[in-house]
């Protein structure tokens, strides 16, 4: 539609639908809304730069793209429900038993220009595989970012897959939610960055098993005036290997909170959880870990500040906690703000072997360290230190309390 009327709809129903190098388009370029695209098939595939578009390029809103199939595969293809005006972005809804997005697929519901809010992306399937493909719900102007939601039994984000709900303007970023029995991120990324005045969105992962490996990354950073969003992961088995979870702030906004809750939590092979404030006025976020067993092996938890923002606190609560092989838990301040505190609290025991737990303040006051366990605390060839080199009165080092209750 180029005027006030709404764009028409496109309906396709068949056993097999193959869109190869073709385009289905129902855009709105005026006051009218974009039309809908509804496809219902047993087998659906998109390949060879095929595209489906239901964009809002004027004051109207984008339409809804809905594909329902038993087998749904996309490769080197794209679906857009953008907004480049004052209308809101549309919705991309994919439902299947087996859903596969590979080799350069793009799903985009971003709000690029104007006051319109970005749309949302909803994927629902028993098995979801995203490989070398991207899902985007960004906002660059006044509108709010949209949400990205994946719901399935098994969710796999493979090499170079990315989910992005970011804000570069005054609108808040959307959130990203993954819910399933098993969620795996391997060499892939999930981002809800705030680079403007808007706040970052949240990241929520809720599954029985969650795995991050091979330089996978989850980021909810605040790079502008807005605050970073929170990262929440809830699982029975949570394993992070050679990967990172970040909620940084580099601007005036405060960093978000990283909250990890599991029965068994393992950080190994240079895994990093970081909520630092880097050369900014914003306070660093917090790290909160709760699990029955916690193993930190050659990995790092850090909440550092290099500017005017205060360092964040690091809190671990478990039954049994092990820090091994150069494991590091750190809250440091190299700027004028104080470092945060570190609390390690175990219902049974804390073991630290070749590990470091430290708070460091170079120009301000240091944070305190508390290590508490009911049964036993074992510290072997390890360092527990709270130091301060403040330049003004009251810039004291933090207290160190080791308390086998």
mmCIF file of C-alpha atoms in Angstrom:
data_model
loop_
_atom_site.group_PDB
_atom_site.id
_atom_site.type_symbol
_atom_site.label_atom_id
_atom_site.label_comp_id
_atom_site.label_asym_id
_atom_site.label_seq_id
_atom_site.Cartn_x
_atom_site.Cartn_y
_atom_site.Cartn_z
ATOM 1 C CA UNK A 1 0.000 0.000 0.000
ATOM 2 C CA UNK A 2 1.199 3.495 -0.893
ATOM 3 C CA UNK A 3 -1.673 5.399 0.679
ATOM 4 C CA UNK A 4 -4.115 5.181 3.556
ATOM 5 C CA UNK A 5 -5.343 1.681 2.901
ATOM 6 C CA UNK A 6 -3.803 -1.386 4.456
ATOM 7 C CA UNK A 7 -1.729 -3.732 2.347
ATOM 8 C CA UNK A 8 -3.287 -7.026 1.367
ATOM 9 C CA UNK A 9 -2.515 -10.415 2.856
ATOM 10 C CA UNK A 10 -0.716 -13.404 1.356
ATOM 11 C CA UNK A 11 -1.955 -16.899 2.251
ATOM 12 C CA UNK A 12 -0.222 -20.133 1.200
ATOM 13 C CA UNK A 13 -1.431 -23.605 2.223
ATOM 14 C CA UNK A 14 0.142 -26.792 0.853
ATOM 15 C CA UNK A 15 1.896 -30.013 1.838
ATOM 16 C CA UNK A 16 5.224 -28.676 0.516
ATOM 17 C CA UNK A 17 6.191 -25.032 0.067
ATOM 18 C CA UNK A 18 9.616 -24.146 -1.363
ATOM 19 C CA UNK A 19 10.543 -20.469 -1.763
ATOM 20 C CA UNK A 20 13.831 -20.449 -3.750
ATOM 21 C CA UNK A 21 15.238 -17.134 -4.948
ATOM 22 C CA UNK A 22 11.752 -15.638 -4.858
ATOM 23 C CA UNK A 23 10.052 -12.839 -2.895
ATOM 24 C CA UNK A 24 6.762 -12.488 -1.040
ATOM 25 C CA UNK A 25 6.201 -8.788 -0.247
ATOM 26 C CA UNK A 26 3.296 -6.947 1.389
ATOM 27 C CA UNK A 27 4.770 -3.635 2.584
ATOM 28 C CA UNK A 28 3.185 -0.411 3.803
ATOM 29 C CA UNK A 29 4.691 2.835 2.419
ATOM 30 C CA UNK A 30 1.944 5.241 3.493
ATOM 31 C CA UNK A 31 -0.529 5.527 6.343
ATOM 32 C CA UNK A 32 -1.826 2.005 5.928
ATOM 33 C CA UNK A 33 -0.491 -1.018 7.750
ATOM 34 C CA UNK A 34 1.559 -3.753 6.169
ATOM 35 C CA UNK A 35 -0.266 -6.923 5.274
ATOM 36 C CA UNK A 36 0.167 -10.355 6.719
ATOM 37 C CA UNK A 37 1.909 -13.416 5.307
ATOM 38 C CA UNK A 38 0.540 -16.753 6.524
ATOM 39 C CA UNK A 39 2.022 -20.051 5.347
ATOM 40 C CA UNK A 40 0.786 -23.450 6.544
ATOM 41 C CA UNK A 41 2.627 -26.523 5.273
ATOM 42 C CA UNK A 42 4.005 -29.905 6.236
ATOM 43 C CA UNK A 43 7.401 -29.094 4.703
ATOM 44 C CA UNK A 44 8.547 -25.493 4.250
ATOM 45 C CA UNK A 45 11.895 -24.297 2.909
ATOM 46 C CA UNK A 46 13.472 -20.966 1.888
ATOM 47 C CA UNK A 47 16.769 -20.860 -0.037
ATOM 48 C CA UNK A 48 18.855 -18.928 -2.558
ATOM 49 C CA UNK A 49 18.316 -15.377 -1.264
ATOM 50 C CA UNK A 50 14.559 -15.829 -0.985
ATOM 51 C CA UNK A 51 12.819 -13.122 1.023
ATOM 52 C CA UNK A 52 9.526 -12.457 2.777
ATOM 53 C CA UNK A 53 8.816 -8.826 3.695
ATOM 54 C CA UNK A 54 6.030 -7.110 5.582
ATOM 55 C CA UNK A 55 7.674 -3.759 6.382
ATOM 56 C CA UNK A 56 6.265 -0.444 7.645
ATOM 57 C CA UNK A 57 8.023 2.291 5.651
ATOM 58 C CA UNK A 58 5.582 5.117 6.423
ATOM 59 C CA UNK A 59 3.310 5.880 9.360
ATOM 60 C CA UNK A 60 1.604 2.485 9.284
ATOM 61 C CA UNK A 61 2.699 -0.549 11.218
ATOM 62 C CA UNK A 62 4.367 -3.653 9.853
ATOM 63 C CA UNK A 63 2.410 -6.831 9.350
ATOM 64 C CA UNK A 64 2.758 -10.331 10.743
ATOM 65 C CA UNK A 65 4.681 -13.130 9.067
ATOM 66 C CA UNK A 66 3.541 -16.501 10.357
ATOM 67 C CA UNK A 67 4.889 -19.831 9.124
ATOM 68 C CA UNK A 68 3.622 -23.089 10.597
ATOM 69 C CA UNK A 69 5.136 -26.371 9.447
ATOM 70 C CA UNK A 70 6.309 -29.761 10.618
ATOM 71 C CA UNK A 71 9.731 -29.357 8.976
ATOM 72 C CA UNK A 72 10.820 -25.722 8.591
ATOM 73 C CA UNK A 73 14.234 -24.998 7.044
ATOM 74 C CA UNK A 74 15.771 -21.732 5.892
ATOM 75 C CA UNK A 75 19.192 -21.303 4.292
ATOM 76 C CA UNK A 76 20.659 -18.090 2.844
ATOM 77 C CA UNK A 77 17.279 -16.361 3.045
ATOM 78 C CA UNK A 78 15.530 -13.651 5.056
ATOM 79 C CA UNK A 79 12.287 -12.505 6.645
ATOM 80 C CA UNK A 80 11.753 -8.816 7.452
ATOM 81 C CA UNK A 81 9.006 -7.012 9.351
ATOM 82 C CA UNK A 82 10.841 -3.711 9.868
ATOM 83 C CA UNK A 83 9.716 -0.200 10.597
ATOM 84 C CA UNK A 84 11.460 2.823 9.073
ATOM 85 C CA UNK A 85 8.839 5.366 10.143
ATOM 86 C CA UNK A 86 6.422 6.117 12.948
ATOM 87 C CA UNK A 87 4.605 2.801 12.719
ATOM 88 C CA UNK A 88 5.554 -0.202 14.781
ATOM 89 C CA UNK A 89 7.468 -3.149 13.371
ATOM 90 C CA UNK A 90 5.681 -6.373 12.690
ATOM 91 C CA UNK A 91 5.874 -9.887 14.068
ATOM 92 C CA UNK A 92 7.800 -12.880 12.754
ATOM 93 C CA UNK A 93 6.292 -16.095 14.127
ATOM 94 C CA UNK A 94 7.748 -19.478 13.183
ATOM 95 C CA UNK A 95 6.292 -22.722 14.551
ATOM 96 C CA UNK A 96 7.493 -26.225 13.704
ATOM 97 C CA UNK A 97 8.488 -29.609 15.009
ATOM 98 C CA UNK A 98 12.007 -29.166 13.605
ATOM 99 C CA UNK A 99 13.188 -25.632 12.824
ATOM 100 C CA UNK A 100 16.559 -24.966 11.176
ATOM 101 C CA UNK A 101 18.071 -21.577 10.231
ATOM 102 C CA UNK A 102 21.487 -21.949 8.559
ATOM 103 C CA UNK A 103 24.024 -20.320 6.231
ATOM 104 C CA UNK A 104 23.215 -16.641 6.454
ATOM 105 C CA UNK A 105 19.532 -16.522 7.389
ATOM 106 C CA UNK A 106 18.311 -13.162 8.743
ATOM 107 C CA UNK A 107 15.109 -12.481 10.669
ATOM 108 C CA UNK A 108 14.774 -8.725 11.193
ATOM 109 C CA UNK A 109 12.048 -6.744 12.979
ATOM 110 C CA UNK A 110 14.124 -3.661 13.830
ATOM 111 C CA UNK A 111 12.985 -0.040 14.187
ATOM 112 C CA UNK A 112 15.578 1.867 12.157
ATOM 113 C CA UNK A 113 14.133 5.400 11.886
ATOM 114 C CA UNK A 114 11.262 7.249 13.575
ATOM 115 C CA UNK A 115 9.194 6.752 16.681
ATOM 116 C CA UNK A 116 7.910 3.289 15.866
ATOM 117 C CA UNK A 117 8.692 0.387 18.142
ATOM 118 C CA UNK A 118 10.543 -2.613 16.776
ATOM 119 C CA UNK A 119 8.565 -5.785 16.245
ATOM 120 C CA UNK A 120 9.133 -9.151 17.846
ATOM 121 C CA UNK A 121 10.382 -12.590 16.866
ATOM 122 C CA UNK A 122 8.801 -15.758 18.249
ATOM 123 C CA UNK A 123 10.243 -19.194 17.434
ATOM 124 C CA UNK A 124 8.514 -22.299 18.792
ATOM 125 C CA UNK A 125 9.643 -25.854 17.980
ATOM 126 C CA UNK A 126 10.701 -29.115 19.550
ATOM 127 C CA UNK A 127 14.148 -28.728 17.990
ATOM 128 C CA UNK A 128 15.604 -25.325 17.074
ATOM 129 C CA UNK A 129 18.986 -25.039 15.320
ATOM 130 C CA UNK A 130 20.448 -21.638 14.396
ATOM 131 C CA UNK A 131 23.802 -21.801 12.597
ATOM 132 C CA UNK A 132 25.628 -18.844 11.017
ATOM 133 C CA UNK A 133 22.419 -16.832 11.077
ATOM 134 C CA UNK A 134 21.033 -13.814 12.925
ATOM 135 C CA UNK A 135 17.862 -12.611 14.621
ATOM 136 C CA UNK A 136 17.601 -8.813 14.940
ATOM 137 C CA UNK A 137 15.220 -6.600 16.889
ATOM 138 C CA UNK A 138 17.177 -3.372 17.249
ATOM 139 C CA UNK A 139 16.053 0.237 17.661
ATOM 140 C CA UNK A 140 18.050 3.240 16.391
ATOM 141 C CA UNK A 141 15.745 6.156 17.191
ATOM 142 C CA UNK A 142 12.791 6.845 19.517
ATOM 143 C CA UNK A 143 11.095 3.459 19.423
ATOM 144 C CA UNK A 144 11.509 0.609 21.844
ATOM 145 C CA UNK A 145 13.237 -2.575 20.796
ATOM 146 C CA UNK A 146 11.205 -5.736 20.421
ATOM 147 C CA UNK A 147 11.576 -9.071 22.165
ATOM 148 C CA UNK A 148 13.092 -12.261 20.788
ATOM 149 C CA UNK A 149 11.648 -15.457 22.279
ATOM 150 C CA UNK A 150 12.731 -19.026 21.557
ATOM 151 C CA UNK A 151 10.703 -21.855 23.073
ATOM 152 C CA UNK A 152 11.548 -25.494 22.444
ATOM 153 C CA UNK A 153 12.749 -28.803 23.797
ATOM 154 C CA UNK A 154 16.261 -28.515 22.355
ATOM 155 C CA UNK A 155 17.682 -25.127 21.364
ATOM 156 C CA UNK A 156 21.094 -24.946 19.677
ATOM 157 C CA UNK A 157 22.891 -21.749 18.688
ATOM 158 C CA UNK A 158 25.891 -22.862 16.662
ATOM 159 C CA UNK A 159 28.913 -21.165 15.069
ATOM 160 C CA UNK A 160 28.421 -17.442 14.483
ATOM 161 C CA UNK A 161 24.716 -17.520 15.265
ATOM 162 C CA UNK A 162 23.580 -14.290 16.937
ATOM 163 C CA UNK A 163 20.480 -12.973 18.678
ATOM 164 C CA UNK A 164 20.467 -9.158 18.935
ATOM 165 C CA UNK A 165 18.004 -6.889 20.745
ATOM 166 C CA UNK A 166 19.967 -3.657 20.980
ATOM 167 C CA UNK A 167 19.194 0.053 21.267
ATOM 168 C CA UNK A 168 21.229 2.834 19.653
ATOM 169 C CA UNK A 169 18.715 5.638 20.352
ATOM 170 C CA UNK A 170 16.494 6.814 23.176
ATOM 171 C CA UNK A 171 14.224 3.772 23.136
ATOM 172 C CA UNK A 172 14.875 0.857 25.445
ATOM 173 C CA UNK A 173 16.196 -2.384 23.959
ATOM 174 C CA UNK A 174 13.993 -5.436 23.874
ATOM 175 C CA UNK A 175 14.666 -8.637 25.747
ATOM 176 C CA UNK A 176 15.804 -12.104 24.715
ATOM 177 C CA UNK A 177 14.221 -15.183 26.303
ATOM 178 C CA UNK A 178 15.207 -18.819 25.685
ATOM 179 C CA UNK A 179 13.112 -21.535 27.330
ATOM 180 C CA UNK A 180 13.670 -25.256 26.799
ATOM 181 C CA UNK A 181 14.874 -28.561 28.206
ATOM 182 C CA UNK A 182 18.341 -28.089 26.710
ATOM 183 C CA UNK A 183 19.913 -24.788 25.587
ATOM 184 C CA UNK A 184 23.347 -24.838 23.956
ATOM 185 C CA UNK A 185 25.432 -21.874 22.775
ATOM 186 C CA UNK A 186 28.549 -22.949 20.876
ATOM 187 C CA UNK A 187 30.596 -20.197 19.266
ATOM 188 C CA UNK A 188 27.483 -18.024 19.177
ATOM 189 C CA UNK A 189 26.264 -14.830 20.844
ATOM 190 C CA UNK A 190 23.253 -13.257 22.550
ATOM 191 C CA UNK A 191 23.329 -9.436 22.840
ATOM 192 C CA UNK A 192 21.066 -6.811 24.436
ATOM 193 C CA UNK A 193 23.343 -3.789 24.318
ATOM 194 C CA UNK A 194 22.314 -0.211 25.130
ATOM 195 C CA UNK A 195 24.434 2.254 23.125
ATOM 196 C CA UNK A 196 22.220 5.357 23.476
ATOM 197 C CA UNK A 197 19.924 6.897 26.055
ATOM 198 C CA UNK A 198 17.727 3.800 26.192
ATOM 199 C CA UNK A 199 18.226 1.012 28.689
ATOM 200 C CA UNK A 200 19.482 -2.417 27.721
ATOM 201 C CA UNK A 201 17.094 -5.334 27.632
ATOM 202 C CA UNK A 202 17.162 -8.457 29.749
ATOM 203 C CA UNK A 203 18.471 -11.896 28.815
ATOM 204 C CA UNK A 204 16.658 -14.867 30.376
ATOM 205 C CA UNK A 205 17.590 -18.509 29.825
ATOM 206 C CA UNK A 206 15.525 -21.149 31.621
ATOM 207 C CA UNK A 207 16.318 -24.805 30.934
ATOM 208 C CA UNK A 208 17.243 -28.072 32.615
ATOM 209 C CA UNK A 209 20.635 -28.022 30.870
ATOM 210 C CA UNK A 210 22.480 -24.881 29.720
ATOM 211 C CA UNK A 211 25.870 -25.051 27.989
ATOM 212 C CA UNK A 212 28.140 -22.247 26.743
ATOM 213 C CA UNK A 213 31.258 -23.365 24.875
ATOM 214 C CA UNK A 214 33.833 -22.402 22.225
ATOM 215 C CA UNK A 215 33.857 -18.636 22.795
ATOM 216 C CA UNK A 216 30.103 -18.285 23.161
ATOM 217 C CA UNK A 217 29.070 -14.906 24.556
ATOM 218 C CA UNK A 218 26.096 -13.418 26.371
ATOM 219 C CA UNK A 219 26.269 -9.626 26.651
ATOM 220 C CA UNK A 220 23.989 -7.026 28.190
ATOM 221 C CA UNK A 221 26.184 -3.934 28.082
ATOM 222 C CA UNK A 222 25.469 -0.247 28.752
ATOM 223 C CA UNK A 223 27.610 1.844 26.388
ATOM 224 C CA UNK A 224 25.713 5.155 26.608
ATOM 225 C CA UNK A 225 23.483 6.989 29.065
ATOM 226 C CA UNK A 226 21.150 4.035 29.525
ATOM 227 C CA UNK A 227 21.589 1.259 32.042
ATOM 228 C CA UNK A 228 22.512 -2.288 31.121
ATOM 229 C CA UNK A 229 19.972 -5.061 31.301
ATOM 230 C CA UNK A 230 20.128 -8.088 33.557
ATOM 231 C CA UNK A 231 21.269 -11.577 32.576
ATOM 232 C CA UNK A 232 19.419 -14.401 34.331
ATOM 233 C CA UNK A 233 20.187 -18.076 33.760
ATOM 234 C CA UNK A 234 18.269 -20.777 35.634
ATOM 235 C CA UNK A 235 19.196 -24.427 35.108
ATOM 236 C CA UNK A 236 19.778 -27.763 36.769
ATOM 237 C CA UNK A 237 23.120 -28.241 34.990
ATOM 238 C CA UNK A 238 24.922 -25.034 33.963
ATOM 239 C CA UNK A 239 28.320 -25.300 32.253
ATOM 240 C CA UNK A 240 30.378 -22.405 30.868
ATOM 241 C CA UNK A 241 33.623 -23.324 29.095
ATOM 242 C CA UNK A 242 35.915 -20.930 27.204
ATOM 243 C CA UNK A 243 33.007 -18.486 27.026
ATOM 244 C CA UNK A 244 31.766 -15.324 28.682
ATOM 245 C CA UNK A 245 28.791 -13.624 30.297
ATOM 246 C CA UNK A 246 29.142 -9.829 30.435
ATOM 247 C CA UNK A 247 27.066 -6.958 31.786
ATOM 248 C CA UNK A 248 29.508 -4.078 31.354
ATOM 249 C CA UNK A 249 28.997 -0.319 31.460
ATOM 250 C CA UNK A 250 31.147 2.167 29.520
ATOM 251 C CA UNK A 251 28.872 5.210 29.856
ATOM 252 C CA UNK A 252 26.781 6.989 32.463
ATOM 253 C CA UNK A 253 24.339 4.134 32.912
ATOM 254 C CA UNK A 254 24.741 1.452 35.545
ATOM 255 C CA UNK A 255 25.720 -2.073 34.607
ATOM 256 C CA UNK A 256 23.251 -4.906 34.842
ATOM 257 C CA UNK A 257 23.100 -7.893 37.154
ATOM 258 C CA UNK A 258 24.321 -11.364 36.182
ATOM 259 C CA UNK A 259 22.333 -13.928 38.174
ATOM 260 C CA UNK A 260 23.193 -17.611 37.704
ATOM 261 C CA UNK A 261 21.093 -20.209 39.513
ATOM 262 C CA UNK A 262 21.654 -23.950 39.165
ATOM 263 C CA UNK A 263 21.939 -27.244 40.991
ATOM 264 C CA UNK A 264 25.411 -27.832 39.541
ATOM 265 C CA UNK A 265 27.372 -24.883 38.138
ATOM 266 C CA UNK A 266 30.728 -25.252 36.381
ATOM 267 C CA UNK A 267 32.970 -22.499 35.026
ATOM 268 C CA UNK A 268 36.078 -23.921 33.345
ATOM 269 C CA UNK A 269 38.756 -23.352 30.693
ATOM 270 C CA UNK A 270 38.962 -19.572 30.892
ATOM 271 C CA UNK A 271 35.267 -18.917 31.368
ATOM 272 C CA UNK A 272 34.566 -15.287 32.344
ATOM 273 C CA UNK A 273 31.678 -13.607 34.141
ATOM 274 C CA UNK A 274 32.209 -9.841 34.130
ATOM 275 C CA UNK A 275 30.145 -6.874 35.359
ATOM 276 C CA UNK A 276 32.764 -4.124 35.205
ATOM 277 C CA UNK A 277 32.427 -0.338 34.860
ATOM 278 C CA UNK A 278 35.090 0.848 32.397
ATOM 279 C CA UNK A 279 36.135 4.521 32.399
ATOM 280 C CA UNK A 280 32.590 5.655 33.062
ATOM 281 C CA UNK A 281 30.383 7.305 35.660
ATOM 282 C CA UNK A 282 28.032 4.347 35.810
ATOM 283 C CA UNK A 283 28.273 1.868 38.652
ATOM 284 C CA UNK A 284 29.280 -1.677 37.787
ATOM 285 C CA UNK A 285 26.639 -4.364 38.055
ATOM 286 C CA UNK A 286 26.560 -7.354 40.401
ATOM 287 C CA UNK A 287 27.290 -11.043 40.120
ATOM 288 C CA UNK A 288 24.947 -13.338 42.036
ATOM 289 C CA UNK A 289 25.534 -17.091 41.870
ATOM 290 C CA UNK A 290 23.406 -19.631 43.703
ATOM 291 C CA UNK A 291 23.939 -23.395 43.326
ATOM 292 C CA UNK A 292 24.307 -26.589 45.330
ATOM 293 C CA UNK A 293 27.766 -27.216 43.868
ATOM 294 C CA UNK A 294 29.986 -24.524 42.338
ATOM 295 C CA UNK A 295 33.208 -25.374 40.486
ATOM 296 C CA UNK A 296 35.374 -22.526 39.186
ATOM 297 C CA UNK A 297 38.364 -24.027 37.380
ATOM 298 C CA UNK A 298 40.881 -21.741 35.627
ATOM 299 C CA UNK A 299 38.140 -19.141 35.178
ATOM 300 C CA UNK A 300 37.314 -15.660 36.382
ATOM 301 C CA UNK A 301 34.559 -13.663 38.064
ATOM 302 C CA UNK A 302 35.256 -9.927 37.964
ATOM 303 C CA UNK A 303 33.529 -6.707 38.932
ATOM 304 C CA UNK A 304 35.990 -3.917 38.292
ATOM 305 C CA UNK A 305 35.704 -0.143 37.962
ATOM 306 C CA UNK A 306 38.189 2.142 36.202
ATOM 307 C CA UNK A 307 36.233 5.410 36.413
ATOM 308 C CA UNK A 308 33.857 7.241 38.731
ATOM 309 C CA UNK A 309 31.397 4.371 38.975
ATOM 310 C CA UNK A 310 31.472 2.102 42.002
ATOM 311 C CA UNK A 311 32.586 -1.496 41.634
ATOM 312 C CA UNK A 312 29.917 -4.143 41.898
ATOM 313 C CA UNK A 313 29.550 -6.903 44.472
ATOM 314 C CA UNK A 314 30.210 -10.591 43.828
ATOM 315 C CA UNK A 315 28.133 -13.069 45.840
ATOM 316 C CA UNK A 316 28.350 -16.869 45.678
ATOM 317 C CA UNK A 317 26.031 -19.084 47.737
ATOM 318 C CA UNK A 318 26.300 -22.870 47.592
ATOM 319 C CA UNK A 319 26.529 -26.086 49.557
ATOM 320 C CA UNK A 320 30.003 -26.922 48.263
ATOM 321 C CA UNK A 321 32.273 -24.462 46.478
ATOM 322 C CA UNK A 322 35.613 -25.216 44.748
ATOM 323 C CA UNK A 323 38.035 -22.648 43.329
ATOM 324 C CA UNK A 324 40.837 -24.410 41.446
ATOM 325 C CA UNK A 325 43.769 -23.928 39.043
ATOM 326 C CA UNK A 326 44.237 -20.155 38.999
ATOM 327 C CA UNK A 327 40.580 -19.413 39.522
ATOM 328 C CA UNK A 328 40.109 -15.692 40.170
ATOM 329 C CA UNK A 329 37.339 -13.789 41.923
ATOM 330 C CA UNK A 330 38.062 -10.080 41.820
ATOM 331 C CA UNK A 331 36.481 -6.735 42.590
ATOM 332 C CA UNK A 332 38.883 -3.911 41.853
ATOM 333 C CA UNK A 333 38.836 -0.110 41.539
ATOM 334 C CA UNK A 334 41.538 1.716 39.574
ATOM 335 C CA UNK A 335 39.500 4.948 39.489
ATOM 336 C CA UNK A 336 38.178 7.178 42.247
ATOM 337 C CA UNK A 337 35.235 4.957 43.218
ATOM 338 C CA UNK A 338 35.345 2.175 45.775
ATOM 339 C CA UNK A 339 35.680 -1.475 44.862
ATOM 340 C CA UNK A 340 32.781 -3.804 45.556
ATOM 341 C CA UNK A 341 32.731 -6.608 48.108
ATOM 342 C CA UNK A 342 33.006 -10.377 47.732
ATOM 343 C CA UNK A 343 30.914 -12.890 49.682
ATOM 344 C CA UNK A 344 31.534 -16.642 49.435
ATOM 345 C CA UNK A 345 28.993 -18.466 51.578
ATOM 346 C CA UNK A 346 28.727 -22.271 51.735
ATOM 347 C CA UNK A 347 26.390 -24.482 53.718
ATOM 348 C CA UNK A 348 29.069 -27.197 53.793
ATOM 349 C CA UNK A 349 32.588 -26.308 52.590
ATOM 350 C CA UNK A 350 34.740 -23.930 50.569
ATOM 351 C CA UNK A 351 37.907 -25.204 48.882
ATOM 352 C CA UNK A 352 40.459 -22.887 47.267
ATOM 353 C CA UNK A 353 43.531 -24.460 45.664
ATOM 354 C CA UNK A 354 45.861 -22.300 43.547
ATOM 355 C CA UNK A 355 43.183 -19.617 43.514
ATOM 356 C CA UNK A 356 42.885 -15.884 44.210
ATOM 357 C CA UNK A 357 40.090 -13.950 45.898
ATOM 358 C CA UNK A 358 40.817 -10.223 45.983
ATOM 359 C CA UNK A 359 39.521 -6.703 46.247
ATOM 360 C CA UNK A 360 41.930 -3.996 45.073
ATOM 361 C CA UNK A 361 41.547 -0.205 45.247
ATOM 362 C CA UNK A 362 44.321 1.947 43.763
ATOM 363 C CA UNK A 363 42.835 5.421 44.414
ATOM 364 C CA UNK A 364 39.912 4.717 46.737
ATOM 365 C CA UNK A 365 38.559 2.425 49.412
ATOM 366 C CA UNK A 366 38.754 -1.335 49.078
ATOM 367 C CA UNK A 367 35.891 -3.788 49.363
ATOM 368 C CA UNK A 368 35.497 -6.404 52.065
ATOM 369 C CA UNK A 369 35.798 -10.167 51.651
ATOM 370 C CA UNK A 370 33.734 -12.695 53.584
ATOM 371 C CA UNK A 371 34.324 -16.459 53.272
ATOM 372 C CA UNK A 372 31.947 -18.496 55.364
ATOM 373 C CA UNK A 373 31.243 -22.235 55.596
ATOM 374 C CA UNK A 374 29.509 -24.439 58.136
ATOM 375 C CA UNK A 375 31.751 -27.522 57.804
ATOM 376 C CA UNK A 376 35.173 -26.610 56.438
ATOM 377 C CA UNK A 377 37.239 -23.934 54.677
ATOM 378 C CA UNK A 378 40.391 -25.141 52.908
ATOM 379 C CA UNK A 379 42.778 -22.565 51.453
ATOM 380 C CA UNK A 380 45.833 -24.151 49.834
ATOM 381 C CA UNK A 381 48.488 -22.182 47.936
ATOM 382 C CA UNK A 382 45.939 -19.433 47.395
ATOM 383 C CA UNK A 383 45.603 -15.701 48.024
ATOM 384 C CA UNK A 384 42.794 -13.906 49.865
ATOM 385 C CA UNK A 385 43.506 -10.187 49.883
ATOM 386 C CA UNK A 386 41.750 -6.837 50.362
ATOM 387 C CA UNK A 387 44.057 -3.901 49.636
ATOM 388 C CA UNK A 388 43.643 -0.151 49.188
ATOM 389 C CA UNK A 389 45.941 2.709 48.199
ATOM 390 C CA UNK A 390 43.445 5.528 48.575
ATOM 391 C CA UNK A 391 44.449 9.161 48.319
ATOM 392 C CA UNK A 392 41.985 10.664 50.786
ATOM 393 C CA UNK A 393 41.007 10.123 54.369
ATOM 394 C CA UNK A 394 38.727 7.159 54.811
ATOM 395 C CA UNK A 395 40.068 5.237 51.798
ATOM 396 C CA UNK A 396 40.684 2.161 53.891
ATOM 397 C CA UNK A 397 41.245 -1.376 52.768
ATOM 398 C CA UNK A 398 38.333 -3.737 53.177
ATOM 399 C CA UNK A 399 38.057 -6.324 55.933
ATOM 400 C CA UNK A 400 38.784 -9.997 55.347
ATOM 401 C CA UNK A 401 36.621 -12.405 57.336
ATOM 402 C CA UNK A 402 37.164 -16.175 57.112
ATOM 403 C CA UNK A 403 34.581 -17.849 59.255
ATOM 404 C CA UNK A 404 34.064 -21.607 59.538
ATOM 405 C CA UNK A 405 30.728 -21.145 61.254
#
